[in-house]
PDB file of C-alpha atoms in Angstrom:
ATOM      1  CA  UNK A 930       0.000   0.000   0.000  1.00  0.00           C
ATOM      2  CA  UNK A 931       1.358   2.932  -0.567  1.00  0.00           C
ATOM      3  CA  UNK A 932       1.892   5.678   2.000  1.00  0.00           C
ATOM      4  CA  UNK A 933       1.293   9.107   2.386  1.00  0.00           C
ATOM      5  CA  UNK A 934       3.474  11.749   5.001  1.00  0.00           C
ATOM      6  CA  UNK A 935       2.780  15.340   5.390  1.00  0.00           C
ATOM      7  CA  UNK A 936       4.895  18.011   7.030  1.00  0.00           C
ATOM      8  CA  UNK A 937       5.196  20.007   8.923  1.00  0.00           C
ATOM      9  CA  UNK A 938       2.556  19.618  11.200  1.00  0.00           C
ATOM     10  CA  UNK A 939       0.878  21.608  13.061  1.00  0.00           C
ATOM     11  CA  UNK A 940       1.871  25.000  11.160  1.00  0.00           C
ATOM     12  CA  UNK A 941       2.040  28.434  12.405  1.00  0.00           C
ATOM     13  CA  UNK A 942       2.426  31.667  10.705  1.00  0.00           C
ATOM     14  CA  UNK A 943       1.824  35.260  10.659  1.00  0.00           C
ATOM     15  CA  UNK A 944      -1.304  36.835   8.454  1.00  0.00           C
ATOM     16  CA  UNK A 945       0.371  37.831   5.125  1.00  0.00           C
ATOM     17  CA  UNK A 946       3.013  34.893   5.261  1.00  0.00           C
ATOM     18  CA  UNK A 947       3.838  32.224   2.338  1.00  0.00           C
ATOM     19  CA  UNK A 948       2.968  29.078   3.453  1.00  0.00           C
ATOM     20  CA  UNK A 949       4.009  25.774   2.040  1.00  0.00           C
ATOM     21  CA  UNK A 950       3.012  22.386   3.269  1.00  0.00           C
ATOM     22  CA  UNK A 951       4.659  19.060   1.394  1.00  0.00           C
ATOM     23  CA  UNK A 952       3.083  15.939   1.080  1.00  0.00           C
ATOM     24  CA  UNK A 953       5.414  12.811   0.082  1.00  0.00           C
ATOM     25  CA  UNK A 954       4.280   9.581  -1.090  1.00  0.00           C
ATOM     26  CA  UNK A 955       5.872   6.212  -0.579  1.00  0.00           C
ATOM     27  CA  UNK A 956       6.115   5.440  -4.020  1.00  0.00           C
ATOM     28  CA  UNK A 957       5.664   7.240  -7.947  1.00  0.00           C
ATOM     29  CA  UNK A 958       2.271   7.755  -8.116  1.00  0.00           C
ATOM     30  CA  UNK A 959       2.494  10.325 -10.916  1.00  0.00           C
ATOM     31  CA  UNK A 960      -0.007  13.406 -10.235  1.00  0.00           C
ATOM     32  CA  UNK A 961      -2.854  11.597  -8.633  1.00  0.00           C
ATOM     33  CA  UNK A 962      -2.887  13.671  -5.949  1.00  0.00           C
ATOM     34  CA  UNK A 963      -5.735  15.927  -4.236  1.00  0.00           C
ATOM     35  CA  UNK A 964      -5.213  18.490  -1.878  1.00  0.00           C
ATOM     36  CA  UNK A 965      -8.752  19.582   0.371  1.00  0.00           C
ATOM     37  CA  UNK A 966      -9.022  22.219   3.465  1.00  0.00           C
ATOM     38  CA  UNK A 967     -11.174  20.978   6.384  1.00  0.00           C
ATOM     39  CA  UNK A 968     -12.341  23.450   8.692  1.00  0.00           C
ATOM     40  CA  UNK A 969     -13.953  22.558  11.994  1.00  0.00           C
ATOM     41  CA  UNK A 970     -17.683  21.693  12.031  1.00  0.00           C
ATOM     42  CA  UNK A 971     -17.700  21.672   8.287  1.00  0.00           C
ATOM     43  CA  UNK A 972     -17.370  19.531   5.119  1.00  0.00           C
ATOM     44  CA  UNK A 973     -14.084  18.908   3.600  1.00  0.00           C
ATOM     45  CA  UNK A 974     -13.629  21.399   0.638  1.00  0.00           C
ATOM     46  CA  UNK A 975     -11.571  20.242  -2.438  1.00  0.00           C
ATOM     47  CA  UNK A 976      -8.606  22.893  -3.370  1.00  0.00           C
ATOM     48  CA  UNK A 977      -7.023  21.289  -6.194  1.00  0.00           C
ATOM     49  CA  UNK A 978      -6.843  18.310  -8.025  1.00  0.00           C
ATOM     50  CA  UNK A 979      -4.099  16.608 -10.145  1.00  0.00           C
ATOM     51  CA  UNK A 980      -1.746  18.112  -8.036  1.00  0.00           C
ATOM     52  CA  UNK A 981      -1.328  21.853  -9.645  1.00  0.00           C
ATOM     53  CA  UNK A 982      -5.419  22.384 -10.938  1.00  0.00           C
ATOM     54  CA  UNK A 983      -6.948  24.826  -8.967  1.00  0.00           C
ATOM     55  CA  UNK A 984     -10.657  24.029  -8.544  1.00  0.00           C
ATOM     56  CA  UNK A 985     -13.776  26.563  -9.655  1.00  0.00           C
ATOM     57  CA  UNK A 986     -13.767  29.479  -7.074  1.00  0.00           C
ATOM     58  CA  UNK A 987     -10.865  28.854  -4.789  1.00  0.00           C
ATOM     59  CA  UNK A 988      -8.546  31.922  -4.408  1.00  0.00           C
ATOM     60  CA  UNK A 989      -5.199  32.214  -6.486  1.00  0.00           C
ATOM     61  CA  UNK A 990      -3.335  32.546  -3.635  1.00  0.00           C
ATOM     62  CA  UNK A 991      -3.919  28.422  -2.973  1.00  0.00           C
ATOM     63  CA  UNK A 992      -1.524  26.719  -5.458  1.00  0.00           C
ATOM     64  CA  UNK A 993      -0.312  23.232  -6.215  1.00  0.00           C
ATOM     65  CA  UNK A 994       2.750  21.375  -7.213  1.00  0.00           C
ATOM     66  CA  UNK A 995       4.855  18.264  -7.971  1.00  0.00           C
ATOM     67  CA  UNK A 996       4.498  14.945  -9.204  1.00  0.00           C
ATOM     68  CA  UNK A 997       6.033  11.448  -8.688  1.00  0.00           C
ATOM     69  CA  UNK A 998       6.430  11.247  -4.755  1.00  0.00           C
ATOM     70  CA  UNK A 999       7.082  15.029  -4.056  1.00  0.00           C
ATOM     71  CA  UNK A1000       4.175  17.394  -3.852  1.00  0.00           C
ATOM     72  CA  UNK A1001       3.581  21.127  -2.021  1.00  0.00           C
ATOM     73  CA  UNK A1002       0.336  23.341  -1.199  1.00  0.00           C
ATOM     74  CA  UNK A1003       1.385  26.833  -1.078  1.00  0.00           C
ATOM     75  CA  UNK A1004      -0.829  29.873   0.393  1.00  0.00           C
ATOM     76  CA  UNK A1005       0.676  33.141  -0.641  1.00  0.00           C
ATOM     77  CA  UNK A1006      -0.647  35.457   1.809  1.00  0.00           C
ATOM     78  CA  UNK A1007      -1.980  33.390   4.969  1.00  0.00           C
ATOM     79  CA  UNK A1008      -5.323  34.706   5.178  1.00  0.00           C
ATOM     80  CA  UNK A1009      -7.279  34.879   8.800  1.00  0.00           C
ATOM     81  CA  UNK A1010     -10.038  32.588   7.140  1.00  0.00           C
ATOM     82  CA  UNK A1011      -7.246  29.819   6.246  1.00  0.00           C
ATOM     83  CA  UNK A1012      -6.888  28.311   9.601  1.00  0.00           C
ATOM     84  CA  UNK A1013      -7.993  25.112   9.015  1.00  0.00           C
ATOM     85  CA  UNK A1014      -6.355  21.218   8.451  1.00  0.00           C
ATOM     86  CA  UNK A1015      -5.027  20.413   4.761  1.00  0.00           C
ATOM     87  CA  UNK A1016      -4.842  17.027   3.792  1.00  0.00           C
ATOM     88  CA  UNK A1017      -3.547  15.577   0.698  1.00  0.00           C
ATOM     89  CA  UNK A1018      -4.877  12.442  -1.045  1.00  0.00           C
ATOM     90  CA  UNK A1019      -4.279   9.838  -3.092  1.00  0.00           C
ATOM     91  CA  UNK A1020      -5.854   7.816  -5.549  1.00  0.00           C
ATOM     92  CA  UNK A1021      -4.907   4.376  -7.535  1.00  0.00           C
ATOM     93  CA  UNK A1022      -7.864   2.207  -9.007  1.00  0.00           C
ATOM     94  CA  UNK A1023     -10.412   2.939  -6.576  1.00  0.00           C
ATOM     95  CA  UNK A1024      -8.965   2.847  -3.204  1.00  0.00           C
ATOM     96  CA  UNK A1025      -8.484   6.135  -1.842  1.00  0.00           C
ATOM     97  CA  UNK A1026      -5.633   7.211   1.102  1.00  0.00           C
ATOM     98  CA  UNK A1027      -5.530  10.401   2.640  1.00  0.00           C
ATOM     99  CA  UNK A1028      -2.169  12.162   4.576  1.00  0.00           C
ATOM    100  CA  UNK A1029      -2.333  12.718   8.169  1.00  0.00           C
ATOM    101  CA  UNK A1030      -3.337  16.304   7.746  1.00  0.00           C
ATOM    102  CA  UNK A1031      -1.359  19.963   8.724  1.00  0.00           C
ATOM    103  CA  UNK A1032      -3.158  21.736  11.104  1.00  0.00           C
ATOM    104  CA  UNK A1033      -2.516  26.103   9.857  1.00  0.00           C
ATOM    105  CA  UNK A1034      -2.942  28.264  12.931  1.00  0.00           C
ATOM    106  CA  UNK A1035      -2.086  32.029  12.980  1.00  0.00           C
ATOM    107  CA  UNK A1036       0.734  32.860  15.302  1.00  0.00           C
TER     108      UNK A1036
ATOM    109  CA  UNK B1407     -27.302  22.628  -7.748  1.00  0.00           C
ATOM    110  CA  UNK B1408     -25.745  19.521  -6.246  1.00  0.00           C
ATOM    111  CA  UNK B1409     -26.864  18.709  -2.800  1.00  0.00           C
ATOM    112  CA  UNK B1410     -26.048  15.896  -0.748  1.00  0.00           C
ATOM    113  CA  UNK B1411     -28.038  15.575   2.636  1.00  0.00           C
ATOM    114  CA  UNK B1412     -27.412  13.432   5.061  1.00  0.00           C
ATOM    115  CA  UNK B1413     -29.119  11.654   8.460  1.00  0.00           C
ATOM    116  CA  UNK B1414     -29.436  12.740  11.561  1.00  0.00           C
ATOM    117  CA  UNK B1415     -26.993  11.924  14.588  1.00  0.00           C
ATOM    118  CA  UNK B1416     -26.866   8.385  15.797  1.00  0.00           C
ATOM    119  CA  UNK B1417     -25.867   6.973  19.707  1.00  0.00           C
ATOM    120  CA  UNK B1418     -25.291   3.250  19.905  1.00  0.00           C
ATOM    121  CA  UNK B1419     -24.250   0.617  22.299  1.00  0.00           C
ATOM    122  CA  UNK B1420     -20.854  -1.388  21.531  1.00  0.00           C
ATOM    123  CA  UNK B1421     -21.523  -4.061  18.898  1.00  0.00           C
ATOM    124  CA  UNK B1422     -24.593  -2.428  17.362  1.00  0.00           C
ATOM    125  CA  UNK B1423     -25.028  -1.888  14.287  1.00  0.00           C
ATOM    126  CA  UNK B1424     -25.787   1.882  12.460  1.00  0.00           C
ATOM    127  CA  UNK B1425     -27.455   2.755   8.976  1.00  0.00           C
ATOM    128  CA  UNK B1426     -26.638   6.318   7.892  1.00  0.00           C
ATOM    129  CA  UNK B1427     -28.408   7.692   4.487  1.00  0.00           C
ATOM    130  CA  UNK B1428     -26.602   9.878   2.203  1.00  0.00           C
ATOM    131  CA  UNK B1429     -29.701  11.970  -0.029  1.00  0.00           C
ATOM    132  CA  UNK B1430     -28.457  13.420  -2.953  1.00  0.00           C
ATOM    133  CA  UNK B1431     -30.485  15.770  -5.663  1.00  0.00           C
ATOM    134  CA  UNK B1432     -29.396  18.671  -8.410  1.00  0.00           C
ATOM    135  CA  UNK B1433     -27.364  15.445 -10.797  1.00  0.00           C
ATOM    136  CA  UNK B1434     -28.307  12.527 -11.894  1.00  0.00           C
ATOM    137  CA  UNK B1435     -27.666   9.979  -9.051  1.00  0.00           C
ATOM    138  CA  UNK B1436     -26.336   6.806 -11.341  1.00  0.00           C
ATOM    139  CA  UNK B1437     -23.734   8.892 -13.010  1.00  0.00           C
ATOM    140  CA  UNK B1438     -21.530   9.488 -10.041  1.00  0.00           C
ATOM    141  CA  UNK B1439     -19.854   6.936  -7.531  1.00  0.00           C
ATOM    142  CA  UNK B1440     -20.347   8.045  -4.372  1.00  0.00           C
ATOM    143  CA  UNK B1441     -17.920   7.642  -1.149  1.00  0.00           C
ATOM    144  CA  UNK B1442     -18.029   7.670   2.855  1.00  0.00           C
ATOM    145  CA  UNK B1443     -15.487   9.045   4.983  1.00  0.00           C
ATOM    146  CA  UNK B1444     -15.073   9.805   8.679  1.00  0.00           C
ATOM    147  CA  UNK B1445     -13.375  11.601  11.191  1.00  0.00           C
ATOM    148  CA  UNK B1446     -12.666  10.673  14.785  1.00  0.00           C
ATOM    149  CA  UNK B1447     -12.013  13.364  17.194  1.00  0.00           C
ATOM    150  CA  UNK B1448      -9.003  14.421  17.381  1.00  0.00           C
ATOM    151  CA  UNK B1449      -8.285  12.178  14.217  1.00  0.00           C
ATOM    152  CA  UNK B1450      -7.613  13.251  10.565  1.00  0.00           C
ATOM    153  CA  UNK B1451      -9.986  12.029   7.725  1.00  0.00           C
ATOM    154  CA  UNK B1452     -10.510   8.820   6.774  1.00  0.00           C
ATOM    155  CA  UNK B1453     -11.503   6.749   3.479  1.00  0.00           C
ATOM    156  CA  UNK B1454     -13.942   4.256   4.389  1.00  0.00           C
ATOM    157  CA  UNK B1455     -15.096   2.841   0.706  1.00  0.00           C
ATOM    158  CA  UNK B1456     -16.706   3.728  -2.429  1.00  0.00           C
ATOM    159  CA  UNK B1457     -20.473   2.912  -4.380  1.00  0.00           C
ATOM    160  CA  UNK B1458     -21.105   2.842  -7.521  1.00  0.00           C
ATOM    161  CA  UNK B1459     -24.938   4.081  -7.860  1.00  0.00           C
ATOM    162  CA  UNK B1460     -25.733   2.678 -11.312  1.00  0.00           C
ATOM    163  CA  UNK B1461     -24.752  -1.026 -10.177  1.00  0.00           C
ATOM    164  CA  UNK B1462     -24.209  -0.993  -6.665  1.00  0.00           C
ATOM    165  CA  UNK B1463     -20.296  -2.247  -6.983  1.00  0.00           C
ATOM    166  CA  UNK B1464     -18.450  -1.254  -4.130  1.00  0.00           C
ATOM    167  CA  UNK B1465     -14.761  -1.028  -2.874  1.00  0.00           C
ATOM    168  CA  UNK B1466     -14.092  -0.726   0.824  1.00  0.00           C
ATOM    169  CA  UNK B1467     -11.058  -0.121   2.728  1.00  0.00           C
ATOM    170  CA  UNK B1468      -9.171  -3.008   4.085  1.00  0.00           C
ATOM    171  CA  UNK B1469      -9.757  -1.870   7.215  1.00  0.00           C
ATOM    172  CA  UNK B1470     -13.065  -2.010   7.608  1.00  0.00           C
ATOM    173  CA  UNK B1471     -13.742  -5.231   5.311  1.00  0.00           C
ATOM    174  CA  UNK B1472     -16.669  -7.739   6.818  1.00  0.00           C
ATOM    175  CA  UNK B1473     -18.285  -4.960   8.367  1.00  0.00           C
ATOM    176  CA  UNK B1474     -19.147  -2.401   6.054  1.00  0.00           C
ATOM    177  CA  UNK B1475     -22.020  -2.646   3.719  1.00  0.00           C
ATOM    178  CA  UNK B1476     -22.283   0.342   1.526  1.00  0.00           C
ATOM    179  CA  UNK B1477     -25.776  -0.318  -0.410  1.00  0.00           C
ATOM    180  CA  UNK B1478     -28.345   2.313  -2.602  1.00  0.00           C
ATOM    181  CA  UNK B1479     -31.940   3.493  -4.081  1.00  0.00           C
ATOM    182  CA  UNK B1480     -32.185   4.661  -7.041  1.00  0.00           C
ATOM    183  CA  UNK B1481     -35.673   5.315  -6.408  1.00  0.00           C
ATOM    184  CA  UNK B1482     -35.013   8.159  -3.964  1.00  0.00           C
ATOM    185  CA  UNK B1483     -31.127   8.923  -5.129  1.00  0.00           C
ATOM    186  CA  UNK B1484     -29.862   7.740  -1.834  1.00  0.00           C
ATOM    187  CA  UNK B1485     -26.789   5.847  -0.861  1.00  0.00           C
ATOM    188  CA  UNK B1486     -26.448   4.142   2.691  1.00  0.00           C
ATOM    189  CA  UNK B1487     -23.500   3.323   4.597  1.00  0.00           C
ATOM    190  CA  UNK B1488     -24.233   0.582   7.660  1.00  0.00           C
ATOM    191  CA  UNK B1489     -20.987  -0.600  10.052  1.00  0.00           C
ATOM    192  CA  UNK B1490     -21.438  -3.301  12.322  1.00  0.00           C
ATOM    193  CA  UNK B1491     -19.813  -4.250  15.717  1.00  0.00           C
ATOM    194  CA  UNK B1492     -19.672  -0.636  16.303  1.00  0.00           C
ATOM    195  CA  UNK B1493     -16.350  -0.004  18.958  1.00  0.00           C
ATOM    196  CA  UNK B1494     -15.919   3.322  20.998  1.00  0.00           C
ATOM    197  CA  UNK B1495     -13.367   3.955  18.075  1.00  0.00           C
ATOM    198  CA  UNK B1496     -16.073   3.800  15.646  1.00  0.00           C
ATOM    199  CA  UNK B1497     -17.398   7.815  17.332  1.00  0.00           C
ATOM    200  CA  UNK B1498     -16.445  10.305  14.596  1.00  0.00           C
ATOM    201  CA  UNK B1499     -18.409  12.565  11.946  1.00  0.00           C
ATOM    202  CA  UNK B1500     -19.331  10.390   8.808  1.00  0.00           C
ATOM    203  CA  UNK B1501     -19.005  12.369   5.077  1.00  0.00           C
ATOM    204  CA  UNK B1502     -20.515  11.596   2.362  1.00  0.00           C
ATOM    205  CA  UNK B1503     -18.951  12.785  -0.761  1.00  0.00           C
ATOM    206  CA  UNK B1504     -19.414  12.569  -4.736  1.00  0.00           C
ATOM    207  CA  UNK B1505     -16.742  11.665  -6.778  1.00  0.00           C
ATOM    208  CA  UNK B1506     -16.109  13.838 -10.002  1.00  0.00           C
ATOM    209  CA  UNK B1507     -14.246  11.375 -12.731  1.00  0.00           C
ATOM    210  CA  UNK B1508     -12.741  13.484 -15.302  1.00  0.00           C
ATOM    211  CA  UNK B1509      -9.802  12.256 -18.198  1.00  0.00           C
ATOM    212  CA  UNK B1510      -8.999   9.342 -15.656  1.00  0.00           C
ATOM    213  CA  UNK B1511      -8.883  11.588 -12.848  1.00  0.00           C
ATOM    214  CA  UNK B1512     -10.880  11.353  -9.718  1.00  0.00           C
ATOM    215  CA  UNK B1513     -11.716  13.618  -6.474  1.00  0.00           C
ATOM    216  CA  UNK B1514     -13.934  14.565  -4.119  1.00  0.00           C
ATOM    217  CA  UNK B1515     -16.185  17.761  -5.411  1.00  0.00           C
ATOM    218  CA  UNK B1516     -19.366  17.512  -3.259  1.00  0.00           C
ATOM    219  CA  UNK B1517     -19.996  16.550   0.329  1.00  0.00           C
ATOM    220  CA  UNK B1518     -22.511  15.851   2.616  1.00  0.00           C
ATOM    221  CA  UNK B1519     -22.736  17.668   5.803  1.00  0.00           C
ATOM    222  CA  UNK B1520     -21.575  15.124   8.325  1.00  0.00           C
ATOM    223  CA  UNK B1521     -23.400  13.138  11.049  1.00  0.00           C
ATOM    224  CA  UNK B1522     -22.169  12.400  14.231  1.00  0.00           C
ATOM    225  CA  UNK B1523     -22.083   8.649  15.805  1.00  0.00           C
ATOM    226  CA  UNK B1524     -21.073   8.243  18.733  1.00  0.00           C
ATOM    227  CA  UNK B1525     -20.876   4.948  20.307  1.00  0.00           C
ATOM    228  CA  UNK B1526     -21.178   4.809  23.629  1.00  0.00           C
ATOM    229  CA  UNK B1527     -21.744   2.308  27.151  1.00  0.00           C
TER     230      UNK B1527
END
């Protein structure tokens, strides 16, 4: 099965800062990867899919990279309304794995 | 516009079992597969298994094989989740959630609101 680490975790940062959270996989597993924010008491909201795609109505300031095992979520400009978890996911025939989450707090 | 609606909060007893519905409307139902996922507290998400509403073929996650039974209606355009033997580890918020297949890509683009079981003594 393969394995998916996030770092760092939690996260804290000032209002205004860049913000990058990686997400590794154990093995190649090309750009099948999701990333969603989760804040508390609400559903899960997808961010972008196929690991750079930003999805319909998310701000700019959420972007996506890398493929293979290597991926990043970057907020350019923490926003107060962007504490939340991120998770990043994975996907191969239909069994689905999520990473542990990073928890974003503002310092 | 897509909605997906689900049942109200659940307590049960240590190995019961618990049906939770999953009511979607604004698509048509047998076009999407349709997954569950939960969250303990304190705990991060977690994949629990996958419908697909046109057939009923489902996928569940080794973990919780022999005790999930993910089943739907077309009729109403509902999907159910049921887990048996329920442990205090089973307590979390349960998600619904639609899965958008696009150019062999798949993720999660609607989801339920969440419902609460807690398993309790």
């Amino acid at each position: 099965d393969i394995q998916m680490t996030q770092s760092p975790s939690p996260l804290s940062a000032s209002v205004g800062d860049r913000v990058t959270i990686t997400c590794q996989a154990s093995q190649d597993i090309s750009s099948y990867l999701n990333w969603y924010q989760h804040k508390p008491g609400k559903a899960p909201k997808l961010l972008i899919y196929d690991a750079s795609n930003l999805e319909t109505g998310v701000p700019s300031r959420f972007s996506g990279s890398g493929s293979g095992t290597d991926f990043s979520l970057t907020i350019s400009g923490l926003q107060p309304e962007d504490i939340a978890t991120y998770y990043c996911q994975h996907y191969n025939d239909l069994v689905f794995t999520f990473g542990p989450g990073t928890k974003v707090d503002i310092k | 516009q897509v909605q997906l609606v689900q049942s109200g909060a659940e307590v049960k007893k240590p190995g019961a079992s618990v049906k939770l519905s999953c009511k979607a409307s604004g698509y048509t139902f047998t076009n999407y597969y349709m997954h569950w996922v939960r969250q303990a507290p304190g705990q991060g998400l977690e994949w629990m298994g996958i419908i697909k509403p046109s057939g009923g073929t489902t996928n569940y996650a080794q973990k919780f094989q022999g005790r999930l039974t993910m089943t739907r209606d077309t009729s109403t355009s509902t999907v159910y989740v049921e887990l048996s033997s329920l442990r205090s580890e089973d307590t979390a918020i349960y998600y619904c959630a639609r899965d958008l297949f696009v150019e062999g890509r798949r993720y999660f683009d609607y989801w339920g609101q969440g419902t609460l079981v807690t398993v309790s003594s």
